[in-house]
XYZ file of N, CA, C and O in Angstrom:
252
model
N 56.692 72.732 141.189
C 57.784 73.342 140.445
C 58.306 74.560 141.212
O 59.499 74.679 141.491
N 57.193 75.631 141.605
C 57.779 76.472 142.616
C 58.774 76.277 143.980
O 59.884 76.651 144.357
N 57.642 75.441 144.473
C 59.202 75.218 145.472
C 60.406 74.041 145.253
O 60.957 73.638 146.278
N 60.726 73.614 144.265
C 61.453 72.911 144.169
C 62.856 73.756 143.645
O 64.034 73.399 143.638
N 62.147 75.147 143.171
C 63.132 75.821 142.773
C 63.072 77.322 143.782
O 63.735 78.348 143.633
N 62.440 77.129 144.416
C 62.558 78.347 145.411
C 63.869 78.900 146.080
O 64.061 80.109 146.210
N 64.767 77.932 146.499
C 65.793 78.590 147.374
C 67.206 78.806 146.534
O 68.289 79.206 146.959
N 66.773 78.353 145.027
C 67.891 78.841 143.776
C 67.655 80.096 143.487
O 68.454 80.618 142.709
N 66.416 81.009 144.060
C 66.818 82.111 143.716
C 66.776 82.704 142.375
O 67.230 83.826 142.151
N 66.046 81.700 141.170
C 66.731 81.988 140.090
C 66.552 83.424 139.538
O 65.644 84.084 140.043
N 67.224 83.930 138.666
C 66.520 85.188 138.066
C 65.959 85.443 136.447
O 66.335 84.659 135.575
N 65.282 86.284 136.194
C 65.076 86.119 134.965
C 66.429 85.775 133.857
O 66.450 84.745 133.184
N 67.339 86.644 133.818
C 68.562 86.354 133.179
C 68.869 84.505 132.996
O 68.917 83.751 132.024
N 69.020 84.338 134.409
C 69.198 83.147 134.450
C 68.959 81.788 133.683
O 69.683 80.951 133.143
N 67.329 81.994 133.929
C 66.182 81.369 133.232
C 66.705 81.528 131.439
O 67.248 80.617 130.814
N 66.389 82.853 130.896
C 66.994 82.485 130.156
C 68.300 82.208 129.625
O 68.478 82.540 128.452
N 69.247 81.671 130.240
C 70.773 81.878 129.599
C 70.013 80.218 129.514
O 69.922 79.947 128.317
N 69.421 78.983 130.428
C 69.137 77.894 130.440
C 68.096 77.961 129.294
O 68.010 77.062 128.458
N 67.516 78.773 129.290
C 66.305 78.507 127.824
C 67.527 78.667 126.193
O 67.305 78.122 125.111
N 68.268 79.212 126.398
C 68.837 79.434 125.474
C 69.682 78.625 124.911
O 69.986 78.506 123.724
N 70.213 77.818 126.274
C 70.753 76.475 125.864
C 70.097 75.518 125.397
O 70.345 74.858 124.388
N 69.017 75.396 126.317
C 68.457 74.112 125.632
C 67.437 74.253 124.589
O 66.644 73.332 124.392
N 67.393 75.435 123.845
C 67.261 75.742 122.409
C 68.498 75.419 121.548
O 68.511 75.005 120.388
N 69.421 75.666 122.274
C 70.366 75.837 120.988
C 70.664 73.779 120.777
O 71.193 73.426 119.723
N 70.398 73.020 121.497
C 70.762 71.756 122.045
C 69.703 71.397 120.933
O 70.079 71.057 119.811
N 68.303 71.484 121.288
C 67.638 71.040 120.314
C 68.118 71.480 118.968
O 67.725 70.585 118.219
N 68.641 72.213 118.378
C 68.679 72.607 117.381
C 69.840 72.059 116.538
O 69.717 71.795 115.342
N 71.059 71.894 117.290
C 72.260 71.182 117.213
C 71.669 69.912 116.461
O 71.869 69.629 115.280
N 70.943 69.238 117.330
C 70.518 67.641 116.942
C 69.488 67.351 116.057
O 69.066 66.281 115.620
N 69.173 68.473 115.881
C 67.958 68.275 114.455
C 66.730 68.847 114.528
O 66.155 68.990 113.449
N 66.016 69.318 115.788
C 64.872 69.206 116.074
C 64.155 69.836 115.225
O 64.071 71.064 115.202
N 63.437 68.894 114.269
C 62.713 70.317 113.249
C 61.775 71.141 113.935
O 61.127 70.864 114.944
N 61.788 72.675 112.947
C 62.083 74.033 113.822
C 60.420 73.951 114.100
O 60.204 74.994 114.716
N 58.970 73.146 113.940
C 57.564 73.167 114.552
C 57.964 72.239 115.865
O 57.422 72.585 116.914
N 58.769 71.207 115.918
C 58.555 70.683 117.180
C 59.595 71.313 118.221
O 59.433 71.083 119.420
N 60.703 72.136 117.762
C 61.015 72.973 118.281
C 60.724 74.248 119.422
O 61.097 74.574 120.549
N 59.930 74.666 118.488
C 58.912 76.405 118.443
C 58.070 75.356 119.542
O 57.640 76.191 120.339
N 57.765 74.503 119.859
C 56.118 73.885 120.352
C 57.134 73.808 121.944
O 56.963 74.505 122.945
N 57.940 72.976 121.779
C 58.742 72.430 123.373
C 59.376 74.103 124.321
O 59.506 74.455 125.493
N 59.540 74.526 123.356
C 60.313 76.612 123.886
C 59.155 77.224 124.517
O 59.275 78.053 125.419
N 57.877 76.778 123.996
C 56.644 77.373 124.413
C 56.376 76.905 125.944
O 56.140 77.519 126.985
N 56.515 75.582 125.617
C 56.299 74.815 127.108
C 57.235 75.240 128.087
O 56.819 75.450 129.227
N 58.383 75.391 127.829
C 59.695 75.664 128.321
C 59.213 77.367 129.171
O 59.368 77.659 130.357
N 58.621 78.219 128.064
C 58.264 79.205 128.698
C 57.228 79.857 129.107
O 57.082 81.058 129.335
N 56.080 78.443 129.235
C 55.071 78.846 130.385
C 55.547 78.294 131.754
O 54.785 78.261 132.719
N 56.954 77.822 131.814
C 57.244 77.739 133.294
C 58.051 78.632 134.195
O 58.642 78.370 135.243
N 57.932 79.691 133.560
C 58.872 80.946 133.778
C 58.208 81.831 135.172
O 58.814 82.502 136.007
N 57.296 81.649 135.095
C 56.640 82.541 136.495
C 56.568 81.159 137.947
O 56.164 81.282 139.103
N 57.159 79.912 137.208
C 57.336 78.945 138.170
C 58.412 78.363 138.798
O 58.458 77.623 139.780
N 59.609 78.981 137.803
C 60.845 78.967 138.193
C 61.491 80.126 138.534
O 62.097 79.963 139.593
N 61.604 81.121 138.125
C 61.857 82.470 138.434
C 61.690 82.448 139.906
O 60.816 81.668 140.285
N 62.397 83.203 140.957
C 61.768 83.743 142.037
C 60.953 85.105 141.832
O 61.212 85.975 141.002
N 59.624 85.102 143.027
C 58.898 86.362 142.984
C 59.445 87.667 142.656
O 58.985 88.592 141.987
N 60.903 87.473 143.499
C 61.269 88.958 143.874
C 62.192 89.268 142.340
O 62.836 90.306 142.189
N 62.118 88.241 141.346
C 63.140 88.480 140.217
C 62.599 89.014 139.070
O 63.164 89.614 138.155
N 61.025 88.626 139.277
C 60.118 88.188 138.196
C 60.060 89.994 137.887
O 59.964 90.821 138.794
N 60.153 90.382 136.196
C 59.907 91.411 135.936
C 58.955 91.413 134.976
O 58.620 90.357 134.439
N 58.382 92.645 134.632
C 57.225 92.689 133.846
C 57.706 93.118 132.378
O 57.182 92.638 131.373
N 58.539 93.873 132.338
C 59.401 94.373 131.553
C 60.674 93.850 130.990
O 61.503 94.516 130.368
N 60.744 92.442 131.307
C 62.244 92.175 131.181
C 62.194 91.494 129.568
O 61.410 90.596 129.259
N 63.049 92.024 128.761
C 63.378 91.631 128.196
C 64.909 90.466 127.467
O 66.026 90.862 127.802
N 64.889 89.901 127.074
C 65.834 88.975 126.987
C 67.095 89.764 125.980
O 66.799 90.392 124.963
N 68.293 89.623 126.395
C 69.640 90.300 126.111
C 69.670 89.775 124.772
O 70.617 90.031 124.029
């Protein structure tokens, strides 16, 4: 997963503006809100794997 996304650079922001979509996608279509909450989780233990190193903050909070 790391290097497949390595030379995108991504940044935290980034990451989430895409987590945010594809929350709002599930949600649009029904997803009731436990299998929801369960897939966002998964979604965001891949955050230190998509992120680049140099983006990754300790502090960042989401806008």
């Amino acid at each position: 997963m790391k290097e497949a996304h390595e030379e995108l650079e991504v940044t935290e922001l980034e990451f989430d503006v895409v987590r945010t979509e594809i929350k709002t996608t599930l949600y649009q279509v029904g997803v009731p809100e436990r299998e929801l909450r369960e897939f966002m989780d998964i979604i965001d233990m891949f955050r230190d794997r998509v992120v680049a190193d140099e983006h990754l903050q300790e502090d960042w909070e989401a806008p």
